Amino acid sequence: MRLALLGPPGAGKGTQAARICEAFGLPHLSSGDLLRAEKLKNTPSGKRIRDYIDSGRFVPDDLMISIMRSKLVSVVRQGFVLDGFPRTLSQAESLTEMLASLESPLTGVINLAVAPEVLTRRFEGRRVCPVCLSVYHVDLMPPQREGICDHDGAALVIRPDDMPAVVRTRIETYHYTISPLLEYYRKARLLWDVDASGSVETVWSAIEAHLLEIGR
Ligand code: AMP
């Protein structure tokens, strides 16, 4: 299965992508995680990426596409779940070309739709582990010990781009760029809309049932 997940920041793309990967044995390619890993390297492109991410703006398409291309080539035979990529029409078109040249087109695109007030609440409680990048939520997905990562014991932090002003920019940017992308995948008959306002479990049940159906 070769899937892409779309949805605004806070829609639960990372959480649902991780569930899909675990259930179906697929590699998880998160554009945000790949960029954050690049950002930690003290390279010129790492510094460039830092400026974009910390202010909530999109990383330029050429840079993003080249990072994803090198990852995709190495996993394409196993199938994959893309999380956070594509985010612009130009990225979607490049992805189609890339996958066509690898004779491995997308199986489907899952669009996680969430009401704005639900998004705001999710962001307020989101915490991440600075070491392994695991994501938690103080109410919805708390760690076993308050403020501490279950996996490595590191103190959890608020991501700089989860600060309220930056979140606003990220959500606005998302809505501005997403319509042509939805249209593109709807026309290609690849888009599947999921109401992602509910709990992690409710959303996961809907996704799992659909994927089992199309995998039959
Ligand atoms: P995320 O963890 O998916 O919310 O991504 C965090 C940040 O990484 C975004 O706010 C953007 O600055 C950047 N980013 C992630 N994916 C992309 C993408 N496909 N295109 C451009 N920038 C991206």
PDB file of C-alpha atoms and ligand atoms in Angstrom:
ATOM      1  CA  MET A   1       0.000   0.000   0.000  1.00  0.00           C
ATOM      2  CA  ARG A   2       1.259   3.489  -0.874  1.00  0.00           C
ATOM      3  CA  LEU A   3      -0.666   6.153   1.011  1.00  0.00           C
ATOM      4  CA  ALA A   4      -0.552   9.893   1.665  1.00  0.00           C
ATOM      5  CA  LEU A   5      -2.254  11.609   4.605  1.00  0.00           C
ATOM      6  CA  LEU A   6      -3.549  15.172   4.283  1.00  0.00           C
ATOM      7  CA  GLY A   7      -4.948  17.347   7.039  1.00  0.00           C
ATOM      8  CA  PRO A   8      -4.327  20.605   8.910  1.00  0.00           C
ATOM      9  CA  PRO A   9      -1.653  20.816  11.631  1.00  0.00           C
ATOM     10  CA  GLY A  10      -3.139  19.055  14.660  1.00  0.00           C
ATOM     11  CA  ALA A  11      -5.411  16.742  12.635  1.00  0.00           C
ATOM     12  CA  GLY A  12      -3.582  13.697  13.964  1.00  0.00           C
ATOM     13  CA  LYS A  13      -1.667  12.810  10.790  1.00  0.00           C
ATOM     14  CA  GLY A  14       1.387  11.650  12.717  1.00  0.00           C
ATOM     15  CA  THR A  15      -0.635   9.531  15.158  1.00  0.00           C
ATOM     16  CA  GLN A  16      -2.794   7.884  12.503  1.00  0.00           C
ATOM     17  CA  ALA A  17       0.175   7.389  10.150  1.00  0.00           C
ATOM     18  CA  ALA A  18       2.040   5.581  12.946  1.00  0.00           C
ATOM     19  CA  ARG A  19      -0.999   3.331  13.533  1.00  0.00           C
ATOM     20  CA  ILE A  20      -1.289   2.481   9.833  1.00  0.00           C
ATOM     21  CA  CYS A  21       2.433   1.719   9.634  1.00  0.00           C
ATOM     22  CA  GLU A  22       2.297  -0.555  12.647  1.00  0.00           C
ATOM     23  CA  ALA A  23      -0.836  -2.401  11.523  1.00  0.00           C
ATOM     24  CA  PHE A  24       0.240  -2.885   7.909  1.00  0.00           C
ATOM     25  CA  GLY A  25       4.028  -3.042   8.334  1.00  0.00           C
ATOM     26  CA  LEU A  26       4.775   0.064   6.264  1.00  0.00           C
ATOM     27  CA  PRO A  27       7.548   2.678   6.600  1.00  0.00           C
ATOM     28  CA  HIS A  28       6.371   6.065   7.901  1.00  0.00           C
ATOM     29  CA  LEU A  29       7.725   9.097   6.034  1.00  0.00           C
ATOM     30  CA  SER A  30       6.901  12.262   7.958  1.00  0.00           C
ATOM     31  CA  SER A  31       8.057  15.403   6.151  1.00  0.00           C
ATOM     32  CA  GLY A  32       8.048  17.344   9.445  1.00  0.00           C
ATOM     33  CA  ASP A  33      10.250  14.731  11.180  1.00  0.00           C
ATOM     34  CA  LEU A  34      12.630  14.571   8.200  1.00  0.00           C
ATOM     35  CA  LEU A  35      12.929  18.364   8.226  1.00  0.00           C
ATOM     36  CA  ARG A  36      13.419  18.532  12.000  1.00  0.00           C
ATOM     37  CA  ALA A  37      16.195  15.938  11.702  1.00  0.00           C
ATOM     38  CA  GLU A  38      17.848  18.093   8.963  1.00  0.00           C
ATOM     39  CA  LYS A  39      17.374  21.191  11.103  1.00  0.00           C
ATOM     40  CA  LEU A  40      19.406  19.641  13.921  1.00  0.00           C
ATOM     41  CA  LYS A  41      22.393  19.230  11.588  1.00  0.00           C
ATOM     42  CA  ASN A  42      24.457  22.363  11.431  1.00  0.00           C
ATOM     43  CA  THR A  43      24.536  22.425   7.616  1.00  0.00           C
ATOM     44  CA  PRO A  44      23.553  25.396   5.383  1.00  0.00           C
ATOM     45  CA  SER A  45      20.318  23.643   4.386  1.00  0.00           C
ATOM     46  CA  GLY A  46      19.695  22.785   8.070  1.00  0.00           C
ATOM     47  CA  LYS A  47      19.928  26.487   8.978  1.00  0.00           C
ATOM     48  CA  ARG A  48      17.685  27.451   6.073  1.00  0.00           C
ATOM     49  CA  ILE A  49      15.099  24.883   7.171  1.00  0.00           C
ATOM     50  CA  ARG A  50      15.216  26.154  10.773  1.00  0.00           C
ATOM     51  CA  ASP A  51      14.116  29.657   9.690  1.00  0.00           C
ATOM     52  CA  TYR A  52      11.099  28.312   7.845  1.00  0.00           C
ATOM     53  CA  ILE A  53       9.955  25.775  10.423  1.00  0.00           C
ATOM     54  CA  ASP A  54      10.328  27.979  13.483  1.00  0.00           C
ATOM     55  CA  SER A  55       8.224  30.713  11.878  1.00  0.00           C
ATOM     56  CA  GLY A  56       5.563  28.258  10.658  1.00  0.00           C
ATOM     57  CA  ARG A  57       6.177  28.885   6.941  1.00  0.00           C
ATOM     58  CA  PHE A  58       6.480  26.145   4.318  1.00  0.00           C
ATOM     59  CA  VAL A  59       9.946  25.013   3.325  1.00  0.00           C
ATOM     60  CA  PRO A  60      10.435  25.800  -0.420  1.00  0.00           C
ATOM     61  CA  ASP A  61       9.149  23.085  -2.756  1.00  0.00           C
ATOM     62  CA  ASP A  62      12.513  22.323  -4.414  1.00  0.00           C
ATOM     63  CA  LEU A  63      14.199  21.617  -1.078  1.00  0.00           C
ATOM     64  CA  MET A  64      11.255  19.607   0.271  1.00  0.00           C
ATOM     65  CA  ILE A  65      10.912  17.554  -2.919  1.00  0.00           C
ATOM     66  CA  SER A  66      14.600  16.663  -3.025  1.00  0.00           C
ATOM     67  CA  ILE A  67      14.543  15.486   0.631  1.00  0.00           C
ATOM     68  CA  MET A  68      11.443  13.344   0.000  1.00  0.00           C
ATOM     69  CA  ARG A  69      12.752  11.959  -3.278  1.00  0.00           C
ATOM     70  CA  SER A  70      15.859  10.469  -1.698  1.00  0.00           C
ATOM     71  CA  LYS A  71      13.776   8.848   1.079  1.00  0.00           C
ATOM     72  CA  LEU A  72      11.070   7.520  -1.232  1.00  0.00           C
ATOM     73  CA  VAL A  73      13.504   5.832  -3.580  1.00  0.00           C
ATOM     74  CA  SER A  74      14.877   3.768  -0.705  1.00  0.00           C
ATOM     75  CA  VAL A  75      11.461   2.529   0.574  1.00  0.00           C
ATOM     76  CA  VAL A  76       9.193   2.455  -2.457  1.00  0.00           C
ATOM     77  CA  ARG A  77       9.224  -1.342  -2.916  1.00  0.00           C
ATOM     78  CA  GLN A  78       7.891  -1.889   0.629  1.00  0.00           C
ATOM     79  CA  GLY A  79       5.047   0.627   0.242  1.00  0.00           C
ATOM     80  CA  PHE A  80       4.840   3.655   2.570  1.00  0.00           C
ATOM     81  CA  VAL A  81       2.699   6.182   4.409  1.00  0.00           C
ATOM     82  CA  LEU A  82       3.447   9.828   3.648  1.00  0.00           C
ATOM     83  CA  ASP A  83       2.570  12.211   6.441  1.00  0.00           C
ATOM     84  CA  GLY A  84       2.777  15.955   5.736  1.00  0.00           C
ATOM     85  CA  PHE A  85       3.839  15.550   2.125  1.00  0.00           C
ATOM     86  CA  PRO A  86       2.608  16.642  -0.368  1.00  0.00           C
ATOM     87  CA  ARG A  87       1.363  19.976   0.972  1.00  0.00           C
ATOM     88  CA  THR A  88       1.272  22.013  -2.247  1.00  0.00           C
ATOM     89  CA  LEU A  89       0.030  21.279  -5.754  1.00  0.00           C
ATOM     90  CA  SER A  90       3.563  21.423  -7.099  1.00  0.00           C
ATOM     91  CA  GLN A  91       4.696  18.838  -4.522  1.00  0.00           C
ATOM     92  CA  ALA A  92       1.726  16.614  -5.480  1.00  0.00           C
ATOM     93  CA  GLU A  93       2.595  16.850  -9.177  1.00  0.00           C
ATOM     94  CA  SER A  94       6.258  16.057  -8.479  1.00  0.00           C
ATOM     95  CA  LEU A  95       5.204  13.105  -6.345  1.00  0.00           C
ATOM     96  CA  THR A  96       3.005  11.727  -9.147  1.00  0.00           C
ATOM     97  CA  GLU A  97       5.946  11.986 -11.587  1.00  0.00           C
ATOM     98  CA  MET A  98       8.402  10.480  -9.118  1.00  0.00           C
ATOM     99  CA  LEU A  99       6.128   7.503  -8.375  1.00  0.00           C
ATOM    100  CA  ALA A 100       5.260   7.005 -12.068  1.00  0.00           C
ATOM    101  CA  SER A 101       8.971   6.747 -12.878  1.00  0.00           C
ATOM    102  CA  LEU A 102       9.241   4.117 -10.134  1.00  0.00           C
ATOM    103  CA  GLU A 103       6.114   2.326 -11.466  1.00  0.00           C
ATOM    104  CA  SER A 104       4.547   2.640  -8.018  1.00  0.00           C
ATOM    105  CA  PRO A 105       1.578   5.060  -8.075  1.00  0.00           C
ATOM    106  CA  LEU A 106      -0.291   6.059  -4.906  1.00  0.00           C
ATOM    107  CA  THR A 107      -2.961   3.609  -3.688  1.00  0.00           C
ATOM    108  CA  GLY A 108      -4.928   6.359  -1.962  1.00  0.00           C
ATOM    109  CA  VAL A 109      -4.924   9.735  -0.213  1.00  0.00           C
ATOM    110  CA  ILE A 110      -6.600  10.122   3.183  1.00  0.00           C
ATOM    111  CA  ASN A 111      -7.899  13.603   4.007  1.00  0.00           C
ATOM    112  CA  LEU A 112      -8.283  14.141   7.777  1.00  0.00           C
ATOM    113  CA  ALA A 113     -10.841  16.945   8.227  1.00  0.00           C
ATOM    114  CA  VAL A 114     -11.122  18.717  11.623  1.00  0.00           C
ATOM    115  CA  ALA A 115     -13.197  21.677  12.908  1.00  0.00           C
ATOM    116  CA  PRO A 116     -11.024  24.739  13.820  1.00  0.00           C
ATOM    117  CA  GLU A 117     -12.062  24.815  17.519  1.00  0.00           C
ATOM    118  CA  VAL A 118     -11.014  21.176  17.931  1.00  0.00           C
ATOM    119  CA  LEU A 119      -7.614  22.013  16.418  1.00  0.00           C
ATOM    120  CA  THR A 120      -6.978  24.864  18.849  1.00  0.00           C
ATOM    121  CA  ARG A 121      -7.672  22.603  21.827  1.00  0.00           C
ATOM    122  CA  ARG A 122      -5.370  19.907  20.519  1.00  0.00           C
ATOM    123  CA  PHE A 123      -2.469  22.338  20.098  1.00  0.00           C
ATOM    124  CA  GLU A 124      -2.746  23.794  23.571  1.00  0.00           C
ATOM    125  CA  GLY A 125      -1.938  20.420  25.117  1.00  0.00           C
ATOM    126  CA  ARG A 126       0.580  19.025  22.640  1.00  0.00           C
ATOM    127  CA  ARG A 127       4.043  18.078  24.004  1.00  0.00           C
ATOM    128  CA  VAL A 128       6.965  16.401  22.230  1.00  0.00           C
ATOM    129  CA  CYS A 129      10.068  14.511  23.246  1.00  0.00           C
ATOM    130  CA  PRO A 130      13.140  16.470  22.047  1.00  0.00           C
ATOM    131  CA  VAL A 131      15.140  13.213  21.845  1.00  0.00           C
ATOM    132  CA  CYS A 132      12.947  10.646  20.019  1.00  0.00           C
ATOM    133  CA  LEU A 133      10.296  13.124  18.698  1.00  0.00           C
ATOM    134  CA  SER A 134       7.356  11.117  20.170  1.00  0.00           C
ATOM    135  CA  VAL A 135       4.216  13.225  20.448  1.00  0.00           C
ATOM    136  CA  TYR A 136       1.907  13.378  23.508  1.00  0.00           C
ATOM    137  CA  HIS A 137      -1.104  15.409  24.633  1.00  0.00           C
ATOM    138  CA  VAL A 138      -1.623  16.409  28.254  1.00  0.00           C
ATOM    139  CA  ASP A 139      -5.299  15.244  28.204  1.00  0.00           C
ATOM    140  CA  LEU A 140      -5.818  13.118  25.098  1.00  0.00           C
ATOM    141  CA  MET A 141      -2.591  11.075  25.022  1.00  0.00           C
ATOM    142  CA  PRO A 142      -0.683  11.689  28.259  1.00  0.00           C
ATOM    143  CA  PRO A 143       2.686  10.039  29.015  1.00  0.00           C
ATOM    144  CA  GLN A 144       2.797   7.563  31.933  1.00  0.00           C
ATOM    145  CA  ARG A 145       4.705  10.083  34.082  1.00  0.00           C
ATOM    146  CA  GLU A 146       3.660  13.716  33.700  1.00  0.00           C
ATOM    147  CA  GLY A 147       6.060  15.693  31.474  1.00  0.00           C
ATOM    148  CA  ILE A 148       8.371  12.701  30.846  1.00  0.00           C
ATOM    149  CA  CYS A 149       8.797  10.681  27.632  1.00  0.00           C
ATOM    150  CA  ASP A 150       7.719   7.017  28.004  1.00  0.00           C
ATOM    151  CA  HIS A 151      10.484   5.860  25.660  1.00  0.00           C
ATOM    152  CA  ASP A 152      13.635   7.574  26.906  1.00  0.00           C
ATOM    153  CA  GLY A 153      12.779   9.519  30.070  1.00  0.00           C
ATOM    154  CA  ALA A 154      13.542  12.950  28.493  1.00  0.00           C
ATOM    155  CA  ALA A 155      11.594  16.014  29.699  1.00  0.00           C
ATOM    156  CA  LEU A 156       8.816  16.829  27.219  1.00  0.00           C
ATOM    157  CA  VAL A 157       8.746  20.265  25.572  1.00  0.00           C
ATOM    158  CA  ILE A 158       6.394  22.480  23.538  1.00  0.00           C
ATOM    159  CA  ARG A 159       7.606  22.691  19.944  1.00  0.00           C
ATOM    160  CA  PRO A 160       8.491  26.305  18.959  1.00  0.00           C
ATOM    161  CA  ASP A 161       6.027  26.047  16.067  1.00  0.00           C
ATOM    162  CA  ASP A 162       3.207  24.983  18.441  1.00  0.00           C
ATOM    163  CA  MET A 163       3.183  28.464  20.023  1.00  0.00           C
ATOM    164  CA  PRO A 164      -0.263  30.105  19.428  1.00  0.00           C
ATOM    165  CA  ALA A 165       0.864  32.824  16.948  1.00  0.00           C
ATOM    166  CA  VAL A 166       2.822  30.307  14.895  1.00  0.00           C
ATOM    167  CA  VAL A 167      -0.043  27.809  14.981  1.00  0.00           C
ATOM    168  CA  ARG A 168      -2.319  30.490  13.502  1.00  0.00           C
ATOM    169  CA  THR A 169       0.129  31.022  10.606  1.00  0.00           C
ATOM    170  CA  ARG A 170       0.419  27.278  10.036  1.00  0.00           C
ATOM    171  CA  ILE A 171      -3.356  26.746   9.919  1.00  0.00           C
ATOM    172  CA  GLU A 172      -3.868  29.767   7.624  1.00  0.00           C
ATOM    173  CA  THR A 173      -1.091  28.589   5.286  1.00  0.00           C
ATOM    174  CA  TYR A 174      -2.625  25.130   5.231  1.00  0.00           C
ATOM    175  CA  HIS A 175      -6.094  26.342   4.241  1.00  0.00           C
ATOM    176  CA  TYR A 176      -4.653  28.653   1.596  1.00  0.00           C
ATOM    177  CA  THR A 177      -2.765  25.864  -0.171  1.00  0.00           C
ATOM    178  CA  ILE A 178      -4.922  22.777   0.392  1.00  0.00           C
ATOM    179  CA  SER A 179      -7.929  23.348  -1.930  1.00  0.00           C
ATOM    180  CA  PRO A 180      -6.089  22.753  -5.237  1.00  0.00           C
ATOM    181  CA  LEU A 181      -4.463  19.693  -3.704  1.00  0.00           C
ATOM    182  CA  LEU A 182      -7.818  18.214  -2.641  1.00  0.00           C
ATOM    183  CA  GLU A 183      -9.201  18.956  -6.089  1.00  0.00           C
ATOM    184  CA  TYR A 184      -6.182  17.302  -7.737  1.00  0.00           C
ATOM    185  CA  TYR A 185      -6.606  14.057  -5.805  1.00  0.00           C
ATOM    186  CA  ARG A 186     -10.398  14.105  -6.030  1.00  0.00           C
ATOM    187  CA  LYS A 187     -10.144  14.279  -9.841  1.00  0.00           C
ATOM    188  CA  ALA A 188      -7.641  11.413  -9.767  1.00  0.00           C
ATOM    189  CA  ARG A 189     -10.236   9.437  -7.723  1.00  0.00           C
ATOM    190  CA  LEU A 190      -7.678   8.868  -4.994  1.00  0.00           C
ATOM    191  CA  LEU A 191      -9.145  11.042  -2.226  1.00  0.00           C
ATOM    192  CA  TRP A 192     -10.915   9.628   0.798  1.00  0.00           C
ATOM    193  CA  ASP A 193     -12.367  12.119   3.334  1.00  0.00           C
ATOM    194  CA  VAL A 194     -12.344  11.138   7.019  1.00  0.00           C
ATOM    195  CA  ASP A 195     -13.926  13.118   9.849  1.00  0.00           C
ATOM    196  CA  ALA A 196     -10.955  13.429  12.226  1.00  0.00           C
ATOM    197  CA  SER A 197     -12.668  15.527  14.935  1.00  0.00           C
ATOM    198  CA  GLY A 198     -13.252  12.476  17.135  1.00  0.00           C
ATOM    199  CA  SER A 199     -10.894  10.543  19.402  1.00  0.00           C
ATOM    200  CA  VAL A 200      -7.764   8.793  18.145  1.00  0.00           C
ATOM    201  CA  GLU A 201      -9.577   5.434  18.482  1.00  0.00           C
ATOM    202  CA  THR A 202     -12.694   6.515  16.558  1.00  0.00           C
ATOM    203  CA  VAL A 203     -10.657   7.920  13.682  1.00  0.00           C
ATOM    204  CA  TRP A 204      -8.386   4.872  13.646  1.00  0.00           C
ATOM    205  CA  SER A 205     -11.365   2.454  13.458  1.00  0.00           C
ATOM    206  CA  ALA A 206     -12.679   4.249  10.363  1.00  0.00           C
ATOM    207  CA  ILE A 207      -9.259   4.253   8.686  1.00  0.00           C
ATOM    208  CA  GLU A 208      -8.485   0.635   9.539  1.00  0.00           C
ATOM    209  CA  ALA A 209     -11.841  -0.608   8.222  1.00  0.00           C
ATOM    210  CA  HIS A 210     -11.347   1.287   4.969  1.00  0.00           C
ATOM    211  CA  LEU A 211      -7.780   0.044   4.448  1.00  0.00           C
ATOM    212  CA  LEU A 212      -8.747  -3.567   5.166  1.00  0.00           C
ATOM    213  CA  GLU A 213     -11.522  -3.183   2.593  1.00  0.00           C
ATOM    214  CA  ILE A 214      -9.302  -1.767  -0.167  1.00  0.00           C
ATOM    215  CA  GLY A 215      -6.531  -4.254   0.693  1.00  0.00           C
ATOM    216  CA  ARG A 216      -8.878  -7.186   0.082  1.00  0.00           C
TER     217      ARG A 216
HETATM  218  P1  AMP B   1       4.552  19.121  10.636  1.00  0.00           P
HETATM  219  O1  AMP B   1       5.328  18.416  11.688  1.00  0.00           O
HETATM  220  O2  AMP B   1       4.086  18.203   9.528  1.00  0.00           O
HETATM  221  O3  AMP B   1       3.438  19.964  11.161  1.00  0.00           O
HETATM  222  O4  AMP B   1       5.583  20.132   9.913  1.00  0.00           O
HETATM  223  C1  AMP B   1       6.274  21.120  10.631  1.00  0.00           C
HETATM  224  C2  AMP B   1       6.788  22.206   9.708  1.00  0.00           C
HETATM  225  O5  AMP B   1       7.670  21.635   8.715  1.00  0.00           O
HETATM  226  C3  AMP B   1       5.709  22.912   8.880  1.00  0.00           C
HETATM  227  O6  AMP B   1       5.095  23.960   9.605  1.00  0.00           O
HETATM  228  C4  AMP B   1       6.545  23.448   7.713  1.00  0.00           C
HETATM  229  O7  AMP B   1       7.316  24.562   8.113  1.00  0.00           O
HETATM  230  C5  AMP B   1       7.501  22.294   7.462  1.00  0.00           C
HETATM  231  N1  AMP B   1       6.956  21.304   6.504  1.00  0.00           N
HETATM  232  C6  AMP B   1       6.532  20.031   6.783  1.00  0.00           C
HETATM  233  N2  AMP B   1       6.123  19.414   5.663  1.00  0.00           N
HETATM  234  C7  AMP B   1       6.274  20.293   4.654  1.00  0.00           C
HETATM  235  C8  AMP B   1       6.011  20.241   3.260  1.00  0.00           C
HETATM  236  N3  AMP B   1       5.474  19.167   2.675  1.00  0.00           N
HETATM  237  N4  AMP B   1       6.305  21.347   2.517  1.00  0.00           N
HETATM  238  C9  AMP B   1       6.842  22.453   3.088  1.00  0.00           C
HETATM  239  N5  AMP B   1       7.106  22.581   4.407  1.00  0.00           N
HETATM  240  C10 AMP B   1       6.825  21.507   5.183  1.00  0.00           C
END
